[in-house]
Short mmCIF file of N, CA and C in Angstrom, two decimals:
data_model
loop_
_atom_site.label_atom_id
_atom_site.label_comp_id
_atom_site.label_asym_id
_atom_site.label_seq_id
_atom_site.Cartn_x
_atom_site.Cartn_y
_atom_site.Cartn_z
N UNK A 1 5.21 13.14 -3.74
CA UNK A 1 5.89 12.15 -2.95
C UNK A 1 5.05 11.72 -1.75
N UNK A 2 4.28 12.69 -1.20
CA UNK A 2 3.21 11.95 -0.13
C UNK A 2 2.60 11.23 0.00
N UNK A 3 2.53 10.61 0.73
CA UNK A 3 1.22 9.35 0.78
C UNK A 3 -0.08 9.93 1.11
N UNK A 4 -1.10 9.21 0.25
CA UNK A 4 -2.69 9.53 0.89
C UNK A 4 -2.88 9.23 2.31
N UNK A 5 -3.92 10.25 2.42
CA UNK A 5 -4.40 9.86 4.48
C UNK A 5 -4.76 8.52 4.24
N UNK A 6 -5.61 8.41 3.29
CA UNK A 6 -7.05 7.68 3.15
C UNK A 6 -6.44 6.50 2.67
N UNK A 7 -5.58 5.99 2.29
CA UNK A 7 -4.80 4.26 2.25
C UNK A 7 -3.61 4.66 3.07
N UNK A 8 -3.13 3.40 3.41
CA UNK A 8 -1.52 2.86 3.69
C UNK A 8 -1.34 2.03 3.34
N UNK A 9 -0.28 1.29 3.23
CA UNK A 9 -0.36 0.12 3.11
C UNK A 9 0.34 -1.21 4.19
N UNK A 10 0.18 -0.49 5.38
CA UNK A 10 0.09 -1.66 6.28
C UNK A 10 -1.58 -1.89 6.93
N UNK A 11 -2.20 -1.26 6.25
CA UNK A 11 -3.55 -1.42 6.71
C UNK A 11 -4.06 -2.12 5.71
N UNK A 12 -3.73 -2.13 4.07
CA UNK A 12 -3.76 -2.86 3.15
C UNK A 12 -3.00 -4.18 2.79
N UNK A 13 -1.72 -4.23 4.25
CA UNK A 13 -0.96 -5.93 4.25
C UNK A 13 -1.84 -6.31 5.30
N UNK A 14 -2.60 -5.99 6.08
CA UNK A 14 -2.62 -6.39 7.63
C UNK A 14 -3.80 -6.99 7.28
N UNK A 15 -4.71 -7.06 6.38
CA UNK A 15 -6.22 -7.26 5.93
C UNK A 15 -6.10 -8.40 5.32
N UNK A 16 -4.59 -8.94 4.82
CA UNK A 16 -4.72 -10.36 3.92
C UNK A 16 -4.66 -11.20 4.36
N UNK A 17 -4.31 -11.32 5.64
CA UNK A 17 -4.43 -13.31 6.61
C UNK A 17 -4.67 -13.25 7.45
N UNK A 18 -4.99 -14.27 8.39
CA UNK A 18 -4.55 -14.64 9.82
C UNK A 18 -3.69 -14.83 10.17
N UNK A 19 -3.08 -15.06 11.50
CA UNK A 19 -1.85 -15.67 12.12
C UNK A 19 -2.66 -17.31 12.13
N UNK A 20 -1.53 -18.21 11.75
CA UNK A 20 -1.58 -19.33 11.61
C UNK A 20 -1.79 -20.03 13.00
N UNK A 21 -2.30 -21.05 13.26
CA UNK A 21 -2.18 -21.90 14.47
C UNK A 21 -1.09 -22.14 15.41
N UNK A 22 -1.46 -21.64 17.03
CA UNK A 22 0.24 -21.29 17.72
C UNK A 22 0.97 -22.69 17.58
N UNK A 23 0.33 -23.73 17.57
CA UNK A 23 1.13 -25.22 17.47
C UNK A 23 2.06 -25.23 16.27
N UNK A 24 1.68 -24.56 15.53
CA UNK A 24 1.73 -24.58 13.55
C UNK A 24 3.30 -23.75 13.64
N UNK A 25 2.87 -22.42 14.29
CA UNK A 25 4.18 -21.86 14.54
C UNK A 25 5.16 -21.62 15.43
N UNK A 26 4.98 -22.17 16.55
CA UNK A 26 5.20 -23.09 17.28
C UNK A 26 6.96 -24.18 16.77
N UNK A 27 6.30 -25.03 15.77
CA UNK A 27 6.90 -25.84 15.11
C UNK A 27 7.83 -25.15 14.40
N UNK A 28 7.75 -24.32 13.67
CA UNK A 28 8.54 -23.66 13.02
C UNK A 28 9.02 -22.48 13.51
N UNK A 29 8.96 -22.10 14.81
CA UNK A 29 9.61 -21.49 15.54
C UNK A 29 10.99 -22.22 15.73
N UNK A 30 10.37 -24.32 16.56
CA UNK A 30 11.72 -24.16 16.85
C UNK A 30 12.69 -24.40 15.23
N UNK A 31 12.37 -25.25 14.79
CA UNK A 31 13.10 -25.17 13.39
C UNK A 31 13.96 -24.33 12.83
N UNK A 32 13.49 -23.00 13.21
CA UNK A 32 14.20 -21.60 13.13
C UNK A 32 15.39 -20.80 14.06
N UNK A 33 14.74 -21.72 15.04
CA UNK A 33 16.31 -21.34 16.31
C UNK A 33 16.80 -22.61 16.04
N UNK A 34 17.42 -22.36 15.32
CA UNK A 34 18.96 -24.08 15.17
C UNK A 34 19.84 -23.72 16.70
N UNK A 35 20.01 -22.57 17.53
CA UNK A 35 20.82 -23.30 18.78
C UNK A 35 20.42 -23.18 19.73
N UNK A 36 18.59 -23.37 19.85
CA UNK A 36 17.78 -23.55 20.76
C UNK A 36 17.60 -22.83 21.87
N UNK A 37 17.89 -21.55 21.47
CA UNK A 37 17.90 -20.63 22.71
C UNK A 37 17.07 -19.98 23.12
N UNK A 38 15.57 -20.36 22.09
CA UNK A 38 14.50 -19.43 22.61
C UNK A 38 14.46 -18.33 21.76
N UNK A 39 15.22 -18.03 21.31
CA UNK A 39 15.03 -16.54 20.22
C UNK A 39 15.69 -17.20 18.63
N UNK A 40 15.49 -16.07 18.01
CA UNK A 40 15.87 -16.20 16.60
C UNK A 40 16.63 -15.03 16.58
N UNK A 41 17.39 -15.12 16.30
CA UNK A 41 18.52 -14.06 15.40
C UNK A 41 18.49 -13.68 14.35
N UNK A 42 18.59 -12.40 13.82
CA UNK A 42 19.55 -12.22 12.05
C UNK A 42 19.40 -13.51 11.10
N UNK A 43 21.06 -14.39 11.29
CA UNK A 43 21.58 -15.47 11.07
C UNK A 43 20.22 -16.43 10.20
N UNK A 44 19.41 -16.51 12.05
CA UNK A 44 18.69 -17.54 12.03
C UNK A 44 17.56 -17.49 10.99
N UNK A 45 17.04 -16.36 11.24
CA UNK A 45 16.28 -15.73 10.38
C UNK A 45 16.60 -15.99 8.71
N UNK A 46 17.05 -15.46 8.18
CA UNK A 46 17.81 -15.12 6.82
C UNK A 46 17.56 -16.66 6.23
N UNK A 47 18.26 -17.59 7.26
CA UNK A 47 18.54 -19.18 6.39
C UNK A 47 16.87 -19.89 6.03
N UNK A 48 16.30 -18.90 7.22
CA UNK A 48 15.07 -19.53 7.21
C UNK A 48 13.88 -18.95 6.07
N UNK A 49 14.07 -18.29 6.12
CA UNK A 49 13.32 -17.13 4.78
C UNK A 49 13.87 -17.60 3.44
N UNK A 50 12.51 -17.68 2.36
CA UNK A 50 13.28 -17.69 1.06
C UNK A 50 12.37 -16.53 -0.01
N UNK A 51 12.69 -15.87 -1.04
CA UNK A 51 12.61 -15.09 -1.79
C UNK A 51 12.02 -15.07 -3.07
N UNK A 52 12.17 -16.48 -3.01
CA UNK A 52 11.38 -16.60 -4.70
C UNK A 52 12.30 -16.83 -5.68
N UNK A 53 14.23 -16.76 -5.80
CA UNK A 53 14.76 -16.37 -6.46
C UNK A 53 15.95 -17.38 -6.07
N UNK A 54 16.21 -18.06 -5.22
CA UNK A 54 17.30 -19.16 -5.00
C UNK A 54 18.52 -18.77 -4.39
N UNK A 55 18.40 -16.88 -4.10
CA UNK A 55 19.19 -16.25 -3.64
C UNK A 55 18.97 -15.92 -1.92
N UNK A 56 19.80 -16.20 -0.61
CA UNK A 56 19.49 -15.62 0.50
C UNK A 56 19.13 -14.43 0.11
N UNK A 57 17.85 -14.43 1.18
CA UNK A 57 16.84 -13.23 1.44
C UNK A 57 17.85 -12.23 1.99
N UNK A 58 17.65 -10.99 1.31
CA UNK A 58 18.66 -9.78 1.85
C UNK A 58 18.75 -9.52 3.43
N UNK A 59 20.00 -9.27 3.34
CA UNK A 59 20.17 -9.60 5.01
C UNK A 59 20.08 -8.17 5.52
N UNK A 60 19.58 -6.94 4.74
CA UNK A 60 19.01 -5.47 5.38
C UNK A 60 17.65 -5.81 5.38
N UNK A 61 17.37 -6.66 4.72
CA UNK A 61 15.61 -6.56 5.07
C UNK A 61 15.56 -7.07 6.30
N UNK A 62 16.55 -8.14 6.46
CA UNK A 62 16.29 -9.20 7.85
C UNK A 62 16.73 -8.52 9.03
N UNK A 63 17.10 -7.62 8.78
CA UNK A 63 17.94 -6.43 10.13
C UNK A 63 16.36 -5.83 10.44
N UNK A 64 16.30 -4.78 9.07
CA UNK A 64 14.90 -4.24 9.22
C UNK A 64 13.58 -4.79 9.97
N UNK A 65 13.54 -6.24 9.79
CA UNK A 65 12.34 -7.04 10.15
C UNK A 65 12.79 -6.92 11.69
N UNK A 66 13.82 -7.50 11.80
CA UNK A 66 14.11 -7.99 12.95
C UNK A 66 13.88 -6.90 14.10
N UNK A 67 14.52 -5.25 13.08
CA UNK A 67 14.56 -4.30 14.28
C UNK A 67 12.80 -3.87 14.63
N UNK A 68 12.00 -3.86 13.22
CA UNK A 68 10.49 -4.01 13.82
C UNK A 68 10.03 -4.47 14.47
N UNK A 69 10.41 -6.20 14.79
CA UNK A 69 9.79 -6.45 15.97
C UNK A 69 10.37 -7.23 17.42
N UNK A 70 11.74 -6.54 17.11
CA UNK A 70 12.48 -6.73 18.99
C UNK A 70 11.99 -5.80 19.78
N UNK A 71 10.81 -6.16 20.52
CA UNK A 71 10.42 -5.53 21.20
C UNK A 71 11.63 -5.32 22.27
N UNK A 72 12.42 -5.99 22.80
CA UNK A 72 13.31 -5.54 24.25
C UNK A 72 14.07 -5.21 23.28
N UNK A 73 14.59 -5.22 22.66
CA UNK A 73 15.81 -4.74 21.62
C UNK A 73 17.14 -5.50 22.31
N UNK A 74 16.95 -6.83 21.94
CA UNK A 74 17.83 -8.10 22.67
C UNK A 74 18.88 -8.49 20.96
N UNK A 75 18.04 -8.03 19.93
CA UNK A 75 18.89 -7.83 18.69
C UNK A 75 18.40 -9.62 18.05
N UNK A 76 17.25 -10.03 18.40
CA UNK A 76 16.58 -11.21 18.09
C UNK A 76 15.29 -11.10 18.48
N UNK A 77 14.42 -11.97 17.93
CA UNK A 77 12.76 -11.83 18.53
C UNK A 77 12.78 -13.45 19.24
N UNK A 78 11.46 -13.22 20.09
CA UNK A 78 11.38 -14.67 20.58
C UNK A 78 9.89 -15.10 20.01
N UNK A 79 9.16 -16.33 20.56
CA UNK A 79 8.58 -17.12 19.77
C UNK A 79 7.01 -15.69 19.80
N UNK A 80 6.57 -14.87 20.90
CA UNK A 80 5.25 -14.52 20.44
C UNK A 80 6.12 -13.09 18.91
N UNK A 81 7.27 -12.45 19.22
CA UNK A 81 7.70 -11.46 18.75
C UNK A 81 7.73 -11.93 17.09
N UNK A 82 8.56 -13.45 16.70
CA UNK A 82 7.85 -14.21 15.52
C UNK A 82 6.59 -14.64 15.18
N UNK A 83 5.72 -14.62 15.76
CA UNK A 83 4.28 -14.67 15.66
C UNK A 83 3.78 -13.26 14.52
N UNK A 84 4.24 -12.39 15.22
CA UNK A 84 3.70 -11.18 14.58
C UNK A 84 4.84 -11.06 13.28
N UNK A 85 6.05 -11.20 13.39
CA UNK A 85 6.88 -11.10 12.17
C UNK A 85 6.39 -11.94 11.02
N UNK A 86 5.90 -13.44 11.69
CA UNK A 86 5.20 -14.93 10.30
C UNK A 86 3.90 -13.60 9.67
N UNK A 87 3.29 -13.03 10.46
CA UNK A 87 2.02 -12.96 9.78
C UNK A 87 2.21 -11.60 9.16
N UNK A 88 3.09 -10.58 9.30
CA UNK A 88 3.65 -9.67 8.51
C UNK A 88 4.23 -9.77 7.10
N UNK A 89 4.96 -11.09 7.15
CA UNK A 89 5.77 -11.55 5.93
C UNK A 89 4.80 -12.18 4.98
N UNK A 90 3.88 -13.14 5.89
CA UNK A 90 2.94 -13.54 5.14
C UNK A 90 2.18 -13.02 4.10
N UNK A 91 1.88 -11.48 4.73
CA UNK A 91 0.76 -10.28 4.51
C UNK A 91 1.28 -9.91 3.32
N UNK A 92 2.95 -9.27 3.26
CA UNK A 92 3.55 -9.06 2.51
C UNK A 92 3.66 -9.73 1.21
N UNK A 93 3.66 -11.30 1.27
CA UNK A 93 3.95 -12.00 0.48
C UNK A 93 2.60 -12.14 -0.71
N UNK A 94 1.48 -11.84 -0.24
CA UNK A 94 0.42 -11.59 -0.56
C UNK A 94 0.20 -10.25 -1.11
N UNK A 95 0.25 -9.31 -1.03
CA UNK A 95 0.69 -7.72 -1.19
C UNK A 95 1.45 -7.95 -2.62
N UNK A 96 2.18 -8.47 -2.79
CA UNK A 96 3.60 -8.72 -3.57
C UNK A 96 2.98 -9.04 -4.63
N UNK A 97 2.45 -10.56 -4.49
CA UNK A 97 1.67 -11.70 -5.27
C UNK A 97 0.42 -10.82 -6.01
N UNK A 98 -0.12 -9.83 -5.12
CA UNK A 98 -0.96 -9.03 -6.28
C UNK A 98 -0.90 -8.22 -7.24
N UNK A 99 0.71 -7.85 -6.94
CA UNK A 99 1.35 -6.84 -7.81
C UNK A 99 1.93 -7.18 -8.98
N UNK A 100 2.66 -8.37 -8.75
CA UNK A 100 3.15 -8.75 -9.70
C UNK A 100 2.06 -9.77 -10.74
N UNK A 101 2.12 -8.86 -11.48
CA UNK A 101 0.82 -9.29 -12.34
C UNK A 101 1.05 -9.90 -13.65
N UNK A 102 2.67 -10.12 -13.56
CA UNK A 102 3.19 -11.15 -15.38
C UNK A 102 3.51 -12.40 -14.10
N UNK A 103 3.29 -12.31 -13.36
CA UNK A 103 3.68 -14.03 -12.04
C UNK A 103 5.02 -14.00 -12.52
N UNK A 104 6.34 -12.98 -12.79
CA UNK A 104 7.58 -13.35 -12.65
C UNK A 104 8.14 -13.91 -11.57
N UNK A 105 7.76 -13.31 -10.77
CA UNK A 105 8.07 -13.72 -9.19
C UNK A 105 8.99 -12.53 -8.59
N UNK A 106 8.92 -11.30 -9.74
CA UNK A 106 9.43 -10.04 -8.99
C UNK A 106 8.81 -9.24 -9.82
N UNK A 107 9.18 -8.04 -9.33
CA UNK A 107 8.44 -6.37 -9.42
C UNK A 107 9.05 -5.86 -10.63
N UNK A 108 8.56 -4.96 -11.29
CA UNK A 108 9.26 -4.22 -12.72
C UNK A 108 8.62 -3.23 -12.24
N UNK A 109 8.90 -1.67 -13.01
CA UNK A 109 9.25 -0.74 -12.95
C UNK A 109 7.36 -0.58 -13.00
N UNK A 110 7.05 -0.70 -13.22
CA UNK A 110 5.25 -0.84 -13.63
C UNK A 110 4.55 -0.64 -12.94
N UNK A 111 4.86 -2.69 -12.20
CA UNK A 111 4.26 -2.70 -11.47
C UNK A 111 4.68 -2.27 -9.90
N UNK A 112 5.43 -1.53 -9.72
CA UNK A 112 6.03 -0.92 -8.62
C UNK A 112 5.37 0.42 -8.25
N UNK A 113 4.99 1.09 -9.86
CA UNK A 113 4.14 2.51 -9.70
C UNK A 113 2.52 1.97 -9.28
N UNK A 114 2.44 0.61 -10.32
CA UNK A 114 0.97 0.94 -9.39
C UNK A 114 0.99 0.46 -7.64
N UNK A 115 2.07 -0.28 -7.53
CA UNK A 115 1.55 -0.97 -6.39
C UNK A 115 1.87 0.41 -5.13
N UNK A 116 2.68 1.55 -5.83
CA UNK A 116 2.59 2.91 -4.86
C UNK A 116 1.39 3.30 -4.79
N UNK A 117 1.03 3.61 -6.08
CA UNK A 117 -0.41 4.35 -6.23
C UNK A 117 -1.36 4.13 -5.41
N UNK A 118 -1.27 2.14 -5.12
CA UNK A 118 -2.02 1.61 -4.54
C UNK A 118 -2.32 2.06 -3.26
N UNK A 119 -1.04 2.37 -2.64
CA UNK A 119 -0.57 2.46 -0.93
C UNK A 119 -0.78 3.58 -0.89
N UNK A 120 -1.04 4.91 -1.93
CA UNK A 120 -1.46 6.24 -2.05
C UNK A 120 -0.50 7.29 -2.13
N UNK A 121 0.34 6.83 -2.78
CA UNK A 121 1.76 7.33 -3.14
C UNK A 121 1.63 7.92 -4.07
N UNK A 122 2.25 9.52 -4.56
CA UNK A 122 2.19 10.19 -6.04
C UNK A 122 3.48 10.25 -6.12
N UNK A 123 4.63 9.25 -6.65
CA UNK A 123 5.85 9.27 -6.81
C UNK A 123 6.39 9.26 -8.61
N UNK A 124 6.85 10.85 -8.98
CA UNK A 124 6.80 10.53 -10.34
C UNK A 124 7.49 9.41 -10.99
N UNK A 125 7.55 9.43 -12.22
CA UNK A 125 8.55 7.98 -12.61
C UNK A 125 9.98 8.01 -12.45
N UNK A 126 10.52 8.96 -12.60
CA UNK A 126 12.04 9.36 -12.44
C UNK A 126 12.61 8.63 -11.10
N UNK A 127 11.45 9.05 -10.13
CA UNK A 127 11.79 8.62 -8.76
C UNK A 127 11.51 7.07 -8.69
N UNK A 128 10.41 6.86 -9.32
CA UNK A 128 10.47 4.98 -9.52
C UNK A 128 11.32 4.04 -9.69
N UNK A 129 11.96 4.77 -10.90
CA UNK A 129 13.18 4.30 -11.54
C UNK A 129 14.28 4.18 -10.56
N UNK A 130 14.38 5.28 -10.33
CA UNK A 130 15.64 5.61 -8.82
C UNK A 130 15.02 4.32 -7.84
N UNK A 131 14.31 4.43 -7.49
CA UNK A 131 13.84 3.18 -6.53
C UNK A 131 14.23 1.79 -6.70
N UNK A 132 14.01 1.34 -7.76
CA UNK A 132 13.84 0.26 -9.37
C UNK A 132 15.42 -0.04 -8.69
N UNK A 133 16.27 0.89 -9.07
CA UNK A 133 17.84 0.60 -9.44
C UNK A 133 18.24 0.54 -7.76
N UNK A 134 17.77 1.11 -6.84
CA UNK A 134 18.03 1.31 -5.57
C UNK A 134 17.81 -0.23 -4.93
N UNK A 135 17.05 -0.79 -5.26
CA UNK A 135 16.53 -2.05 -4.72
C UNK A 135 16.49 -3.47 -5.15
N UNK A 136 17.01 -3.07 -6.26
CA UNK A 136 17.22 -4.39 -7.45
C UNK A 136 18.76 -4.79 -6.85
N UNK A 137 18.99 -5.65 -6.38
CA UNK A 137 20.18 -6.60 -6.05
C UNK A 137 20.46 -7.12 -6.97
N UNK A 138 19.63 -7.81 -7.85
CA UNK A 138 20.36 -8.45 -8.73
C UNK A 138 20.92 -7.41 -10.40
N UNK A 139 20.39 -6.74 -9.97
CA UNK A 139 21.05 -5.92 -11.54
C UNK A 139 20.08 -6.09 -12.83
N UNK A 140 18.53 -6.69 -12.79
CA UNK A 140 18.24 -7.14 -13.76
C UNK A 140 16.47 -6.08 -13.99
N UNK A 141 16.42 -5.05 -13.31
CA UNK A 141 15.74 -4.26 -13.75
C UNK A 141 14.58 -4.86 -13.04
N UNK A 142 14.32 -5.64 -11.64
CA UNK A 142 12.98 -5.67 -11.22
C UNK A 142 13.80 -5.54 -10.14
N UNK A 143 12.75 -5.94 -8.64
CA UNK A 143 12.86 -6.24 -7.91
C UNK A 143 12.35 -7.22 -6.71
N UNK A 144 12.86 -8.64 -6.33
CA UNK A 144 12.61 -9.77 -5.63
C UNK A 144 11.76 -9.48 -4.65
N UNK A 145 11.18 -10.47 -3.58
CA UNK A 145 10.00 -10.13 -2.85
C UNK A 145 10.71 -9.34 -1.74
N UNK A 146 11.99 -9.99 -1.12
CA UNK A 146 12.36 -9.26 0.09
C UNK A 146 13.12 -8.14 0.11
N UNK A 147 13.33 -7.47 -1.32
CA UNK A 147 13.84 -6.12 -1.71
C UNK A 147 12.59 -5.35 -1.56
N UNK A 148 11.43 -5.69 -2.01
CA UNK A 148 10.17 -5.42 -1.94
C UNK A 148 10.04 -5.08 -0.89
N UNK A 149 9.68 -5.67 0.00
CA UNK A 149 9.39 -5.46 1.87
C UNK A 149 10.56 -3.93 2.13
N UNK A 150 11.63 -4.65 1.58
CA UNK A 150 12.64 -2.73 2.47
C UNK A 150 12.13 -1.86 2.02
N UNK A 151 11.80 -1.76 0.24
CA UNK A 151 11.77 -0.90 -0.38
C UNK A 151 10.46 -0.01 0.32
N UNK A 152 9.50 -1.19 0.35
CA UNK A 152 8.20 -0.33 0.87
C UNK A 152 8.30 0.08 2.04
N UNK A 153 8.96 -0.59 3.23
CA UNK A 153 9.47 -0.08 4.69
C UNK A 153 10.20 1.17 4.46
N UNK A 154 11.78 1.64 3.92
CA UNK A 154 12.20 2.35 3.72
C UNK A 154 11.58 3.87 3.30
N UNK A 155 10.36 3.78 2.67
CA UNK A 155 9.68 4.37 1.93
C UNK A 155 8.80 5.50 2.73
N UNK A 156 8.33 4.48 3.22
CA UNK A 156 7.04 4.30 4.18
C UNK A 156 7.83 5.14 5.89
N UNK A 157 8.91 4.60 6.04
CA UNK A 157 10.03 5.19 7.00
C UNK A 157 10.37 6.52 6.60
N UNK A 158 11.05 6.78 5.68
CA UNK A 158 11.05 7.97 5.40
C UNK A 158 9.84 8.83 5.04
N UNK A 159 8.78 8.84 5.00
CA UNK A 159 7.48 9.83 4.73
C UNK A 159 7.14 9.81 5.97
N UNK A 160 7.49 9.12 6.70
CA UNK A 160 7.01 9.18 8.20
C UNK A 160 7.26 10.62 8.73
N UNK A 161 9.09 10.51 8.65
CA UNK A 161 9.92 11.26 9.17
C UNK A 161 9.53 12.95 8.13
N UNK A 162 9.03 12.62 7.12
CA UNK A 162 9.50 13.71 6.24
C UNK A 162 7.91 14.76 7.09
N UNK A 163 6.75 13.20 7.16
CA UNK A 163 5.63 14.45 7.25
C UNK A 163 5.66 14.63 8.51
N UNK A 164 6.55 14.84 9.20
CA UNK A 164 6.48 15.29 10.60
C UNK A 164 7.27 16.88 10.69
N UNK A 165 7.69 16.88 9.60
CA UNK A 165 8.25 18.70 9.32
C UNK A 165 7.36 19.73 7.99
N UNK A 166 6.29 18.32 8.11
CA UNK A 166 4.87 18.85 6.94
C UNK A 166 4.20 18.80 7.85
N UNK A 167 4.47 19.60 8.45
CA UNK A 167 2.82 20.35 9.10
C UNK A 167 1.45 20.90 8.74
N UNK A 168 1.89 21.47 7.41
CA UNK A 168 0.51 21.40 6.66
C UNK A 168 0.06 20.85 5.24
N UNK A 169 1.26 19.53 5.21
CA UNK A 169 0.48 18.34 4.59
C UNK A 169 0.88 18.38 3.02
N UNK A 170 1.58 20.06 2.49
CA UNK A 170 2.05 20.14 1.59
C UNK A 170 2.69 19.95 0.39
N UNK A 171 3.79 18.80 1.12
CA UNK A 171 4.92 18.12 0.58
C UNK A 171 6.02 18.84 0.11
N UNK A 172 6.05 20.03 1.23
CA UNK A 172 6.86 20.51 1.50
C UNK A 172 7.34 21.44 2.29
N UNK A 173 8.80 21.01 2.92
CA UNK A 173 9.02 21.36 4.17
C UNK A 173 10.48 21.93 3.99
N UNK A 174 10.80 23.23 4.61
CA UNK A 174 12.00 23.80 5.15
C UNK A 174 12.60 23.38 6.63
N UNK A 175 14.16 23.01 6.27
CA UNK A 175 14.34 22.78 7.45
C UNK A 175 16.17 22.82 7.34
N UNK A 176 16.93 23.03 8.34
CA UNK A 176 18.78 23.43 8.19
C UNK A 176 19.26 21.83 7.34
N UNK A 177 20.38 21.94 7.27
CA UNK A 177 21.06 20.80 6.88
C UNK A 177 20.83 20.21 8.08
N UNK A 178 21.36 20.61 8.91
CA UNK A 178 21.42 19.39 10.11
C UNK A 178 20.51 18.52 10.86
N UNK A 179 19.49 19.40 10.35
CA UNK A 179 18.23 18.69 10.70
C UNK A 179 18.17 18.03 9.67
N UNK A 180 18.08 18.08 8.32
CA UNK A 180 18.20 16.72 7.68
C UNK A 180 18.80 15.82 7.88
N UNK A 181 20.64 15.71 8.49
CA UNK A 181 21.32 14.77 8.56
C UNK A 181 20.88 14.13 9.98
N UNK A 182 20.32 15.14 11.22
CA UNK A 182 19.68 14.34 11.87
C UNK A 182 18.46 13.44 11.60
N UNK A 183 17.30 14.16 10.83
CA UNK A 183 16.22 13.40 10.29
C UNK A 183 16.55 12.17 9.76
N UNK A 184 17.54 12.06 8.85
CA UNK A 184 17.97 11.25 8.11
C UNK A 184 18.42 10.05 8.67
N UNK A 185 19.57 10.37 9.71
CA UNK A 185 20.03 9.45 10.47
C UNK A 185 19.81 8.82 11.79
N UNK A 186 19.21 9.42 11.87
CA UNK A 186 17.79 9.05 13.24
C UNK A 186 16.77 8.38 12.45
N UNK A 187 17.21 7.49 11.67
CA UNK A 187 15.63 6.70 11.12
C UNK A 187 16.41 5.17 11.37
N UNK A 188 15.23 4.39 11.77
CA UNK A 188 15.66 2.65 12.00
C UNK A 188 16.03 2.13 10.15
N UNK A 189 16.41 2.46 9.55
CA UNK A 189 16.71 2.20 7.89
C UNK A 189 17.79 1.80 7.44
#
């Protein structure tokens, strides 16, 4: 279940673009606050995002995004805090686009193991599968781009938390119940 030292994969999203021109986003900043207040919200967010699939972008990913980068924790980002969210999603969207390698426009059970492998993940298939069904909204045995983003956040969130009671890197750690239900529930997820 551990991840390799030697990849991640926000060091492997962070390598695929630039941030676009501030005028560029800028523009589509305001576009994105429909009640002009300087920030973007949830709400605002969500309508503005699309998925690939004709379905609103899941609105836990858009919590998730959102809670990554409110820096004051105002429960919205403002125009530099979307700066860094455009070029994250972007990164992502790219990340995604390499994985999915039949161009469905979502993830299968496949290509989900390699795109772990990729990020340096040894997750057997059982657990893939569990993932697969965990993240698939629509019921149809893949999973869309912005199920994608939690799945790998969530993931990536929890190994955080897990190797911090792996002290020696093992992948595996003793610890009470309660410290799990704290571990557990003490995560931004």
């Amino acid at each position: 279940m551990m991840a390799n030292n030697n990849y991640n994969y926000q060091a492997h999203t962070a390598s695929l673009s630039n941030i676009p021109d501030r005028n560029f986003l800028w523009s589509v900043f305001q576009k994105v606050d429909r009640d002009g207040s300087g920030s973007i919200n949830a709400t605002e967010l969500q309508a503005a995002l699309s998925n690939g699939t004709w379905t609103p972008f899941n609105p836990e990913t858009v919590r998730l995004m959102i809670g990554m980068f409110d820096r004051d924790n105002s429960g919205s980002i403002d125009f530099n805090e979307f700066g860094a969210l455009w070029k994250y999603v972007t990164d992502w969207q790219a990340c995604f686009k390499s994985f999915d390698r039949d161009h469905s426009g979502s993830i299968d059970r496949q290509e989900l193991q390699t795109a772990l492998i990729g990020f340096g993940y040894r997750i057997n298939p059982t657990t893939v599968d569990m993932m697969v069904k965990k993240f698939d909204r629509l019921g149809v045995g893949t999973i869309a781009f912005d199920d994608f983003i939690q799945c790998c956040v969530v993931l990536h969130t929890l190994t955080s938390a897990f190797r911090q009671h792996d002290t020696d890197q093992d992948g595996i750690i003793t610890i009470h119940y309660e410290q799990f239900l704290q571990m557990v529930l003490g995560l931004k997820v």
